[in-house]
Amino acid sequence: MNIPLEAQQPDPGVRHSYPVAIEDAGIGTAFRLLLRTLPYALVRLGILVGCTLGAVVWWLVAFGGAAFLGQHVAGPVGLVWFLVCAAGAGALWKFLLRYVLYVVKCGHIAVLTELVTHDQIGNGGESMFAYGKRVVTERFAQVNVLFAVDLLVKGVVSAFNRSLDWVAQLVPVPGLDSLVQIVNAIVRAATTYIDETLFSYGLARGDDNPWATAKDGLVYYGQNAREVLKTAVWVVVLDKVLTGVAWVACLVPGFLLASIMPGNVAGLAFVVGLLLALNLRSAFLKPLFLIMVMTKFHVSVRNQAIDATWDTRLGSVSDKFKEISENARAWVASPRATG
């Protein structure tokens, strides 16, 4: 088969040259990728369950200790105990979120990106955890910068999505009274996963400048917003359906236990079921939805030239995009870019 000349030579306007090993970005592809990286989801579930159990014990100690000290020592002492426990819980959760859950998520995204682009992990002989750890370690500075990038990217995407007057047309059931709420849910779904998708985009194109990746990625998002937001519609629908299934699967046993057990034990069973449902959603459904958005983005931007006019468009709807552009230029000029 003869390949057209334009397909043989890369378009100079294309800001990346990485392969894409998937042909479509449907729910089937996302589900298969989730299954292939299931160990990461299980690790995330283990961390979340451990954090949940730890939080329950922590707050029992906080309230119990405050009540005991307030009754047997002095009221202010009990209050101080509770405030110290509350502050400690906040600091501990921030640490877990920043240095445990976030790093695990970045490792998962690295493995997913490798599967999307090459359909194998590393050289084929490297485990997914070893590969994810290696990529995160090599790019740890970027992982830290991502916290700052995330905030700005979410601000740009939110402002851009609010400026679109055709989002309501993506809802498959017209004339609903709650259309505004549905549109807002779609916007939130897109905003939630775009920053992580742009991290994947940076890994795929091998860029050491996370701000430049965010800038170009946001431009590509603007060019492909309709397709990405169509996927966000399905994310909203599947989130409602699958979360409902998880709630039923976890809470029905709790209700059954509540009918045959004493009041305190029954209440505890119900709370455990509720927390388990929330953890299952975070461990399995959120990665599935991320994969849906991420694969749609990679498929959409494949061999696509960038439209520089979007720089002006995005800058007009959000000053945060201008800040990202300035940070991209500053990063290039900084010692970090030259080693």
mmCIF file with all atom_site columns, N, CA and C in Angstrom, residues 100-165:
data_model
loop_
_atom_site.group_PDB
_atom_site.id
_atom_site.type_symbol
_atom_site.label_atom_id
_atom_site.label_alt_id
_atom_site.label_comp_id
_atom_site.label_asym_id
_atom_site.label_entity_id
_atom_site.label_seq_id
_atom_site.pdbx_PDB_ins_code
_atom_site.Cartn_x
_atom_site.Cartn_y
_atom_site.Cartn_z
_atom_site.occupancy
_atom_site.B_iso_or_equiv
_atom_site.pdbx_formal_charge
_atom_site.auth_seq_id
_atom_site.auth_comp_id
_atom_site.auth_asym_id
_atom_site.auth_atom_id
_atom_site.pdbx_PDB_model_num
ATOM 1   N N  . VAL A 1 100 ? 1.981   9.983  48.824 1.00 0.00 ? 100 VAL A N  1
ATOM 2   C CA . VAL A 1 100 ? 1.626   8.570  48.688 1.00 0.00 ? 100 VAL A CA 1
ATOM 3   C C  . VAL A 1 100 ? 0.611   8.390  47.569 1.00 0.00 ? 100 VAL A C  1
ATOM 4   N N  . LEU A 1 101 ? -0.604  8.874  47.785 1.00 0.00 ? 101 LEU A N  1
ATOM 5   C CA . LEU A 1 101 ? -1.649  8.681  46.780 1.00 0.00 ? 101 LEU A CA 1
ATOM 6   C C  . LEU A 1 101 ? -1.285  9.341  45.453 1.00 0.00 ? 101 LEU A C  1
ATOM 7   N N  . TYR A 1 102 ? -0.734  10.549 45.517 1.00 0.00 ? 102 TYR A N  1
ATOM 8   C CA . TYR A 1 102 ? -0.431  11.259 44.277 1.00 0.00 ? 102 TYR A CA 1
ATOM 9   C C  . TYR A 1 102 ? 0.693   10.576 43.504 1.00 0.00 ? 102 TYR A C  1
ATOM 10  N N  . VAL A 1 103 ? 1.718   10.105 44.222 1.00 0.00 ? 103 VAL A N  1
ATOM 11  C CA . VAL A 1 103 ? 2.822   9.425  43.554 1.00 0.00 ? 103 VAL A CA 1
ATOM 12  C C  . VAL A 1 103 ? 2.351   8.101  42.959 1.00 0.00 ? 103 VAL A C  1
ATOM 13  N N  . VAL A 1 104 ? 1.485   7.375  43.689 1.00 0.00 ? 104 VAL A N  1
ATOM 14  C CA . VAL A 1 104 ? 0.915   6.138  43.147 1.00 0.00 ? 104 VAL A CA 1
ATOM 15  C C  . VAL A 1 104 ? 0.109   6.440  41.888 1.00 0.00 ? 104 VAL A C  1
ATOM 16  N N  . LYS A 1 105 ? -0.684  7.511  41.932 1.00 0.00 ? 105 LYS A N  1
ATOM 17  C CA . LYS A 1 105 ? -1.481  7.883  40.761 1.00 0.00 ? 105 LYS A CA 1
ATOM 18  C C  . LYS A 1 105 ? -0.580  8.250  39.585 1.00 0.00 ? 105 LYS A C  1
ATOM 19  N N  . CYS A 1 106 ? 0.503   8.975  39.845 1.00 0.00 ? 106 CYS A N  1
ATOM 20  C CA . CYS A 1 106 ? 1.423   9.334  38.763 1.00 0.00 ? 106 CYS A CA 1
ATOM 21  C C  . CYS A 1 106 ? 2.079   8.093  38.171 1.00 0.00 ? 106 CYS A C  1
ATOM 22  N N  . GLY A 1 107 ? 2.438   7.126  39.025 1.00 0.00 ? 107 GLY A N  1
ATOM 23  C CA . GLY A 1 107 ? 2.987   5.880  38.521 1.00 0.00 ? 107 GLY A CA 1
ATOM 24  C C  . GLY A 1 107 ? 1.992   5.136  37.660 1.00 0.00 ? 107 GLY A C  1
ATOM 25  N N  . HIS A 1 108 ? 0.734   5.138  38.080 1.00 0.00 ? 108 HIS A N  1
ATOM 26  C CA . HIS A 1 108 ? -0.330  4.492  37.304 1.00 0.00 ? 108 HIS A CA 1
ATOM 27  C C  . HIS A 1 108 ? -0.481  5.175  35.946 1.00 0.00 ? 108 HIS A C  1
ATOM 28  N N  . ILE A 1 109 ? -0.470  6.502  35.944 1.00 0.00 ? 109 ILE A N  1
ATOM 29  C CA . ILE A 1 109 ? -0.595  7.245  34.685 1.00 0.00 ? 109 ILE A CA 1
ATOM 30  C C  . ILE A 1 109 ? 0.591   6.949  33.772 1.00 0.00 ? 109 ILE A C  1
ATOM 31  N N  . ALA A 1 110 ? 1.795   6.829  34.350 1.00 0.00 ? 110 ALA A N  1
ATOM 32  C CA . ALA A 1 110 ? 2.977   6.518  33.547 1.00 0.00 ? 110 ALA A CA 1
ATOM 33  C C  . ALA A 1 110 ? 2.828   5.163  32.857 1.00 0.00 ? 110 ALA A C  1
ATOM 34  N N  . VAL A 1 111 ? 2.335   4.174  33.595 1.00 0.00 ? 111 VAL A N  1
ATOM 35  C CA . VAL A 1 111 ? 2.139   2.841  33.020 1.00 0.00 ? 111 VAL A CA 1
ATOM 36  C C  . VAL A 1 111 ? 1.050   2.878  31.955 1.00 0.00 ? 111 VAL A C  1
ATOM 37  N N  . LEU A 1 112 ? -0.044  3.562  32.237 1.00 0.00 ? 112 LEU A N  1
ATOM 38  C CA . LEU A 1 112 ? -1.126  3.680  31.257 1.00 0.00 ? 112 LEU A CA 1
ATOM 39  C C  . LEU A 1 112 ? -0.639  4.365  29.982 1.00 0.00 ? 112 LEU A C  1
ATOM 40  N N  . THR A 1 113 ? 0.155   5.408  30.142 1.00 0.00 ? 113 THR A N  1
ATOM 41  C CA . THR A 1 113 ? 0.676   6.130  28.975 1.00 0.00 ? 113 THR A CA 1
ATOM 42  C C  . THR A 1 113 ? 1.544   5.224  28.119 1.00 0.00 ? 113 THR A C  1
ATOM 43  N N  . GLU A 1 114 ? 2.367   4.405  28.767 1.00 0.00 ? 114 GLU A N  1
ATOM 44  C CA . GLU A 1 114 ? 3.222   3.482  28.025 1.00 0.00 ? 114 GLU A CA 1
ATOM 45  C C  . GLU A 1 114 ? 2.391   2.447  27.267 1.00 0.00 ? 114 GLU A C  1
ATOM 46  N N  . LEU A 1 115 ? 1.305   1.986  27.876 1.00 0.00 ? 115 LEU A N  1
ATOM 47  C CA . LEU A 1 115 ? 0.432   1.028  27.193 1.00 0.00 ? 115 LEU A CA 1
ATOM 48  C C  . LEU A 1 115 ? -0.310  1.690  26.036 1.00 0.00 ? 115 LEU A C  1
ATOM 49  N N  . VAL A 1 116 ? -0.733  2.933  26.231 1.00 0.00 ? 116 VAL A N  1
ATOM 50  C CA . VAL A 1 116 ? -1.446  3.645  25.168 1.00 0.00 ? 116 VAL A CA 1
ATOM 51  C C  . VAL A 1 116 ? -0.531  3.914  23.982 1.00 0.00 ? 116 VAL A C  1
ATOM 52  N N  . THR A 1 117 ? 0.735   4.206  24.257 1.00 0.00 ? 117 THR A N  1
ATOM 53  C CA . THR A 1 117 ? 1.647   4.591  23.178 1.00 0.00 ? 117 THR A CA 1
ATOM 54  C C  . THR A 1 117 ? 2.429   3.422  22.584 1.00 0.00 ? 117 THR A C  1
ATOM 55  N N  . HIS A 1 118 ? 2.753   2.414  23.400 1.00 0.00 ? 118 HIS A N  1
ATOM 56  C CA . HIS A 1 118 ? 3.596   1.320  22.906 1.00 0.00 ? 118 HIS A CA 1
ATOM 57  C C  . HIS A 1 118 ? 3.000   -0.067 23.142 1.00 0.00 ? 118 HIS A C  1
ATOM 58  N N  . ASP A 1 119 ? 1.900   -0.142 23.861 1.00 0.00 ? 119 ASP A N  1
ATOM 59  C CA . ASP A 1 119 ? 1.214   -1.411 24.131 1.00 0.00 ? 119 ASP A CA 1
ATOM 60  C C  . ASP A 1 119 ? 2.063   -2.386 24.934 1.00 0.00 ? 119 ASP A C  1
ATOM 61  N N  . GLN A 1 120 ? 3.099   -1.901 25.581 1.00 0.00 ? 120 GLN A N  1
ATOM 62  C CA . GLN A 1 120 ? 3.875   -2.716 26.502 1.00 0.00 ? 120 GLN A CA 1
ATOM 63  C C  . GLN A 1 120 ? 4.542   -1.785 27.502 1.00 0.00 ? 120 GLN A C  1
ATOM 64  N N  . ILE A 1 121 ? 5.051   -2.367 28.578 1.00 0.00 ? 121 ILE A N  1
ATOM 65  C CA . ILE A 1 121 ? 5.636   -1.564 29.647 1.00 0.00 ? 121 ILE A CA 1
ATOM 66  C C  . ILE A 1 121 ? 7.151   -1.607 29.530 1.00 0.00 ? 121 ILE A C  1
ATOM 67  N N  . GLY A 1 122 ? 7.762   -0.454 29.313 1.00 0.00 ? 122 GLY A N  1
ATOM 68  C CA . GLY A 1 122 ? 9.212   -0.367 29.207 1.00 0.00 ? 122 GLY A CA 1
ATOM 69  C C  . GLY A 1 122 ? 9.757   -1.235 28.088 1.00 0.00 ? 122 GLY A C  1
ATOM 70  N N  . ASN A 1 123 ? 10.750  -2.068 28.447 1.00 0.00 ? 123 ASN A N  1
ATOM 71  C CA . ASN A 1 123 ? 11.366  -2.955 27.451 1.00 0.00 ? 123 ASN A CA 1
ATOM 72  C C  . ASN A 1 123 ? 10.667  -4.302 27.362 1.00 0.00 ? 123 ASN A C  1
ATOM 73  N N  . GLY A 1 124 ? 9.547   -4.433 28.047 1.00 0.00 ? 124 GLY A N  1
ATOM 74  C CA . GLY A 1 124 ? 8.799   -5.682 28.015 1.00 0.00 ? 124 GLY A CA 1
ATOM 75  C C  . GLY A 1 124 ? 9.148   -6.618 29.148 1.00 0.00 ? 124 GLY A C  1
ATOM 76  N N  . GLY A 1 125 ? 10.284  -6.390 29.814 1.00 0.00 ? 125 GLY A N  1
ATOM 77  C CA . GLY A 1 125 ? 10.692  -7.253 30.913 1.00 0.00 ? 125 GLY A CA 1
ATOM 78  C C  . GLY A 1 125 ? 10.619  -6.571 32.259 1.00 0.00 ? 125 GLY A C  1
ATOM 79  N N  . GLU A 1 126 ? 10.113  -5.360 32.290 1.00 0.00 ? 126 GLU A N  1
ATOM 80  C CA . GLU A 1 126 ? 10.040  -4.562 33.515 1.00 0.00 ? 126 GLU A CA 1
ATOM 81  C C  . GLU A 1 126 ? 8.629   -4.627 34.074 1.00 0.00 ? 126 GLU A C  1
ATOM 82  N N  . SER A 1 127 ? 8.504   -4.836 35.381 1.00 0.00 ? 127 SER A N  1
ATOM 83  C CA . SER A 1 127 ? 7.176   -4.868 35.988 1.00 0.00 ? 127 SER A CA 1
ATOM 84  C C  . SER A 1 127 ? 6.567   -3.476 35.971 1.00 0.00 ? 127 SER A C  1
ATOM 85  N N  . MET A 1 128 ? 5.237   -3.417 36.070 1.00 0.00 ? 128 MET A N  1
ATOM 86  C CA . MET A 1 128 ? 4.585   -2.112 36.009 1.00 0.00 ? 128 MET A CA 1
ATOM 87  C C  . MET A 1 128 ? 4.955   -1.243 37.203 1.00 0.00 ? 128 MET A C  1
ATOM 88  N N  . PHE A 1 129 ? 5.162   -1.856 38.374 1.00 0.00 ? 129 PHE A N  1
ATOM 89  C CA . PHE A 1 129 ? 5.525   -1.060 39.540 1.00 0.00 ? 129 PHE A CA 1
ATOM 90  C C  . PHE A 1 129 ? 6.956   -0.530 39.406 1.00 0.00 ? 129 PHE A C  1
ATOM 91  N N  . ALA A 1 130 ? 7.855   -1.361 38.883 1.00 0.00 ? 130 ALA A N  1
ATOM 92  C CA . ALA A 1 130 ? 9.235   -0.906 38.673 1.00 0.00 ? 130 ALA A CA 1
ATOM 93  C C  . ALA A 1 130 ? 9.273   0.214  37.644 1.00 0.00 ? 130 ALA A C  1
ATOM 94  N N  . TYR A 1 131 ? 8.492   0.060  36.574 1.00 0.00 ? 131 TYR A N  1
ATOM 95  C CA . TYR A 1 131 ? 8.471   1.098  35.542 1.00 0.00 ? 131 TYR A CA 1
ATOM 96  C C  . TYR A 1 131 ? 7.870   2.389  36.090 1.00 0.00 ? 131 TYR A C  1
ATOM 97  N N  . GLY A 1 132 ? 6.736   2.277  36.775 1.00 0.00 ? 132 GLY A N  1
ATOM 98  C CA . GLY A 1 132 ? 6.096   3.466  37.332 1.00 0.00 ? 132 GLY A CA 1
ATOM 99  C C  . GLY A 1 132 ? 6.999   4.182  38.315 1.00 0.00 ? 132 GLY A C  1
ATOM 100 N N  . LYS A 1 133 ? 7.686   3.417  39.176 1.00 0.00 ? 133 LYS A N  1
ATOM 101 C CA . LYS A 1 133 ? 8.600   4.016  40.150 1.00 0.00 ? 133 LYS A CA 1
ATOM 102 C C  . LYS A 1 133 ? 9.749   4.717  39.442 1.00 0.00 ? 133 LYS A C  1
ATOM 103 N N  . ARG A 1 134 ? 10.284  4.075  38.396 1.00 0.00 ? 134 ARG A N  1
ATOM 104 C CA . ARG A 1 134 ? 11.409  4.680  37.670 1.00 0.00 ? 134 ARG A CA 1
ATOM 105 C C  . ARG A 1 134 ? 11.008  5.995  37.018 1.00 0.00 ? 134 ARG A C  1
ATOM 106 N N  . VAL A 1 135 ? 9.860   6.015  36.364 1.00 0.00 ? 135 VAL A N  1
ATOM 107 C CA . VAL A 1 135 ? 9.421   7.232  35.682 1.00 0.00 ? 135 VAL A CA 1
ATOM 108 C C  . VAL A 1 135 ? 9.150   8.347  36.687 1.00 0.00 ? 135 VAL A C  1
ATOM 109 N N  . VAL A 1 136 ? 8.469   8.005  37.789 1.00 0.00 ? 136 VAL A N  1
ATOM 110 C CA . VAL A 1 136 ? 8.162   9.026  38.794 1.00 0.00 ? 136 VAL A CA 1
ATOM 111 C C  . VAL A 1 136 ? 9.446   9.550  39.425 1.00 0.00 ? 136 VAL A C  1
ATOM 112 N N  . THR A 1 137 ? 10.408  8.653  39.688 1.00 0.00 ? 137 THR A N  1
ATOM 113 C CA . THR A 1 137 ? 11.682  9.078  40.277 1.00 0.00 ? 137 THR A CA 1
ATOM 114 C C  . THR A 1 137 ? 12.440  10.000 39.329 1.00 0.00 ? 137 THR A C  1
ATOM 115 N N  . GLU A 1 138 ? 12.473  9.630  38.041 1.00 0.00 ? 138 GLU A N  1
ATOM 116 C CA . GLU A 1 138 ? 13.174  10.453 37.053 1.00 0.00 ? 138 GLU A CA 1
ATOM 117 C C  . GLU A 1 138 ? 12.529  11.820 36.893 1.00 0.00 ? 138 GLU A C  1
ATOM 118 N N  . ARG A 1 139 ? 11.216  11.875 37.075 1.00 0.00 ? 139 ARG A N  1
ATOM 119 C CA . ARG A 1 139 ? 10.489  13.125 36.860 1.00 0.00 ? 139 ARG A CA 1
ATOM 120 C C  . ARG A 1 139 ? 9.912   13.665 38.160 1.00 0.00 ? 139 ARG A C  1
ATOM 121 N N  . PHE A 1 140 ? 10.578  13.376 39.288 1.00 0.00 ? 140 PHE A N  1
ATOM 122 C CA . PHE A 1 140 ? 9.986   13.769 40.570 1.00 0.00 ? 140 PHE A CA 1
ATOM 123 C C  . PHE A 1 140 ? 9.811   15.271 40.675 1.00 0.00 ? 140 PHE A C  1
ATOM 124 N N  . ALA A 1 141 ? 10.740  16.042 40.084 1.00 0.00 ? 141 ALA A N  1
ATOM 125 C CA . ALA A 1 141 ? 10.579  17.501 40.101 1.00 0.00 ? 141 ALA A CA 1
ATOM 126 C C  . ALA A 1 141 ? 9.293   17.892 39.400 1.00 0.00 ? 141 ALA A C  1
ATOM 127 N N  . GLN A 1 142 ? 8.980   17.212 38.287 1.00 0.00 ? 142 GLN A N  1
ATOM 128 C CA . GLN A 1 142 ? 7.742   17.509 37.576 1.00 0.00 ? 142 GLN A CA 1
ATOM 129 C C  . GLN A 1 142 ? 6.533   17.141 38.416 1.00 0.00 ? 142 GLN A C  1
ATOM 130 N N  . VAL A 1 143 ? 6.624   16.006 39.137 1.00 0.00 ? 143 VAL A N  1
ATOM 131 C CA . VAL A 1 143 ? 5.493   15.585 39.966 1.00 0.00 ? 143 VAL A CA 1
ATOM 132 C C  . VAL A 1 143 ? 5.184   16.651 41.004 1.00 0.00 ? 143 VAL A C  1
ATOM 133 N N  . ASN A 1 144 ? 6.228   17.243 41.582 1.00 0.00 ? 144 ASN A N  1
ATOM 134 C CA . ASN A 1 144 ? 6.012   18.312 42.552 1.00 0.00 ? 144 ASN A CA 1
ATOM 135 C C  . ASN A 1 144 ? 5.423   19.552 41.889 1.00 0.00 ? 144 ASN A C  1
ATOM 136 N N  . VAL A 1 145 ? 5.966   19.910 40.720 1.00 0.00 ? 145 VAL A N  1
ATOM 137 C CA . VAL A 1 145 ? 5.459   21.081 40.004 1.00 0.00 ? 145 VAL A CA 1
ATOM 138 C C  . VAL A 1 145 ? 4.008   20.877 39.595 1.00 0.00 ? 145 VAL A C  1
ATOM 139 N N  . LEU A 1 146 ? 3.622   19.611 39.395 1.00 0.00 ? 146 LEU A N  1
ATOM 140 C CA . LEU A 1 146 ? 2.259   19.329 38.945 1.00 0.00 ? 146 LEU A CA 1
ATOM 141 C C  . LEU A 1 146 ? 1.206   19.878 39.897 1.00 0.00 ? 146 LEU A C  1
ATOM 142 N N  . PHE A 1 147 ? 1.512   19.960 41.181 1.00 0.00 ? 147 PHE A N  1
ATOM 143 C CA . PHE A 1 147 ? 0.536   20.523 42.108 1.00 0.00 ? 147 PHE A CA 1
ATOM 144 C C  . PHE A 1 147 ? 0.208   21.960 41.728 1.00 0.00 ? 147 PHE A C  1
ATOM 145 N N  . ALA A 1 148 ? 1.239   22.721 41.364 1.00 0.00 ? 148 ALA A N  1
ATOM 146 C CA . ALA A 1 148 ? 1.007   24.098 40.930 1.00 0.00 ? 148 ALA A CA 1
ATOM 147 C C  . ALA A 1 148 ? 0.350   24.128 39.561 1.00 0.00 ? 148 ALA A C  1
ATOM 148 N N  . VAL A 1 149 ? 0.809   23.241 38.660 1.00 0.00 ? 149 VAL A N  1
ATOM 149 C CA . VAL A 1 149 ? 0.230   23.187 37.318 1.00 0.00 ? 149 VAL A CA 1
ATOM 150 C C  . VAL A 1 149 ? -1.245  22.817 37.393 1.00 0.00 ? 149 VAL A C  1
ATOM 151 N N  . ASP A 1 150 ? -1.573  21.839 38.253 1.00 0.00 ? 150 ASP A N  1
ATOM 152 C CA . ASP A 1 150 ? -2.955  21.364 38.372 1.00 0.00 ? 150 ASP A CA 1
ATOM 153 C C  . ASP A 1 150 ? -3.925  22.501 38.652 1.00 0.00 ? 150 ASP A C  1
ATOM 154 N N  . LEU A 1 151 ? -3.563  23.333 39.613 1.00 0.00 ? 151 LEU A N  1
ATOM 155 C CA . LEU A 1 151 ? -4.464  24.420 40.005 1.00 0.00 ? 151 LEU A CA 1
ATOM 156 C C  . LEU A 1 151 ? -4.725  25.365 38.842 1.00 0.00 ? 151 LEU A C  1
ATOM 157 N N  . LEU A 1 152 ? -3.665  25.710 38.109 1.00 0.00 ? 152 LEU A N  1
ATOM 158 C CA . LEU A 1 152 ? -3.831  26.631 36.986 1.00 0.00 ? 152 LEU A CA 1
ATOM 159 C C  . LEU A 1 152 ? -4.587  25.974 35.833 1.00 0.00 ? 152 LEU A C  1
ATOM 160 N N  . VAL A 1 153 ? -4.271  24.713 35.543 1.00 0.00 ? 153 VAL A N  1
ATOM 161 C CA . VAL A 1 153 ? -4.952  24.013 34.450 1.00 0.00 ? 153 VAL A CA 1
ATOM 162 C C  . VAL A 1 153 ? -6.444  23.905 34.737 1.00 0.00 ? 153 VAL A C  1
ATOM 163 N N  . LYS A 1 154 ? -6.795  23.527 35.960 1.00 0.00 ? 154 LYS A N  1
ATOM 164 C CA . LYS A 1 154 ? -8.213  23.413 36.309 1.00 0.00 ? 154 LYS A CA 1
ATOM 165 C C  . LYS A 1 154 ? -8.915  24.757 36.173 1.00 0.00 ? 154 LYS A C  1
ATOM 166 N N  . GLY A 1 155 ? -8.218  25.829 36.550 1.00 0.00 ? 155 GLY A N  1
ATOM 167 C CA . GLY A 1 155 ? -8.811  27.155 36.402 1.00 0.00 ? 155 GLY A CA 1
ATOM 168 C C  . GLY A 1 155 ? -9.050  27.517 34.949 1.00 0.00 ? 155 GLY A C  1
ATOM 169 N N  . VAL A 1 156 ? -8.071  27.205 34.084 1.00 0.00 ? 156 VAL A N  1
ATOM 170 C CA . VAL A 1 156 ? -8.222  27.501 32.652 1.00 0.00 ? 156 VAL A CA 1
ATOM 171 C C  . VAL A 1 156 ? -9.345  26.675 32.050 1.00 0.00 ? 156 VAL A C  1
ATOM 172 N N  . VAL A 1 157 ? -9.370  25.372 32.342 1.00 0.00 ? 157 VAL A N  1
ATOM 173 C CA . VAL A 1 157 ? -10.391 24.489 31.768 1.00 0.00 ? 157 VAL A CA 1
ATOM 174 C C  . VAL A 1 157 ? -11.780 24.892 32.236 1.00 0.00 ? 157 VAL A C  1
ATOM 175 N N  . SER A 1 158 ? -11.912 25.222 33.519 1.00 0.00 ? 158 SER A N  1
ATOM 176 C CA . SER A 1 158 ? -13.221 25.644 34.038 1.00 0.00 ? 158 SER A CA 1
ATOM 177 C C  . SER A 1 158 ? -13.701 26.915 33.352 1.00 0.00 ? 158 SER A C  1
ATOM 178 N N  . ALA A 1 159 ? -12.796 27.897 33.235 1.00 0.00 ? 159 ALA A N  1
ATOM 179 C CA . ALA A 1 159 ? -13.171 29.157 32.586 1.00 0.00 ? 159 ALA A CA 1
ATOM 180 C C  . ALA A 1 159 ? -13.514 28.930 31.120 1.00 0.00 ? 159 ALA A C  1
ATOM 181 N N  . PHE A 1 160 ? -12.738 28.103 30.441 1.00 0.00 ? 160 PHE A N  1
ATOM 182 C CA . PHE A 1 160 ? -12.992 27.827 29.028 1.00 0.00 ? 160 PHE A CA 1
ATOM 183 C C  . PHE A 1 160 ? -14.320 27.097 28.845 1.00 0.00 ? 160 PHE A C  1
ATOM 184 N N  . ASN A 1 161 ? -14.560 26.078 29.667 1.00 0.00 ? 161 ASN A N  1
ATOM 185 C CA . ASN A 1 161 ? -15.806 25.312 29.531 1.00 0.00 ? 161 ASN A CA 1
ATOM 186 C C  . ASN A 1 161 ? -17.034 26.177 29.794 1.00 0.00 ? 161 ASN A C  1
ATOM 187 N N  . ARG A 1 162 ? -16.902 27.100 30.750 1.00 0.00 ? 162 ARG A N  1
ATOM 188 C CA . ARG A 1 162 ? -18.036 27.992 31.036 1.00 0.00 ? 162 ARG A CA 1
ATOM 189 C C  . ARG A 1 162 ? -18.318 28.927 29.868 1.00 0.00 ? 162 ARG A C  1
ATOM 190 N N  . SER A 1 163 ? -17.310 29.169 29.045 1.00 0.00 ? 163 SER A N  1
ATOM 191 C CA . SER A 1 163 ? -17.504 30.082 27.913 1.00 0.00 ? 163 SER A CA 1
ATOM 192 C C  . SER A 1 163 ? -18.162 29.401 26.718 1.00 0.00 ? 163 SER A C  1
ATOM 193 N N  . LEU A 1 164 ? -18.315 28.088 26.770 1.00 0.00 ? 164 LEU A N  1
ATOM 194 C CA . LEU A 1 164 ? -18.898 27.349 25.650 1.00 0.00 ? 164 LEU A CA 1
ATOM 195 C C  . LEU A 1 164 ? -20.414 27.361 25.752 1.00 0.00 ? 164 LEU A C  1
ATOM 196 N N  . ASP A 1 165 ? -21.071 27.763 24.682 1.00 0.00 ? 165 ASP A N  1
ATOM 197 C CA . ASP A 1 165 ? -22.529 27.839 24.701 1.00 0.00 ? 165 ASP A CA 1
ATOM 198 C C  . ASP A 1 165 ? -23.188 26.609 24.088 1.00 0.00 ? 165 ASP A C  1
#
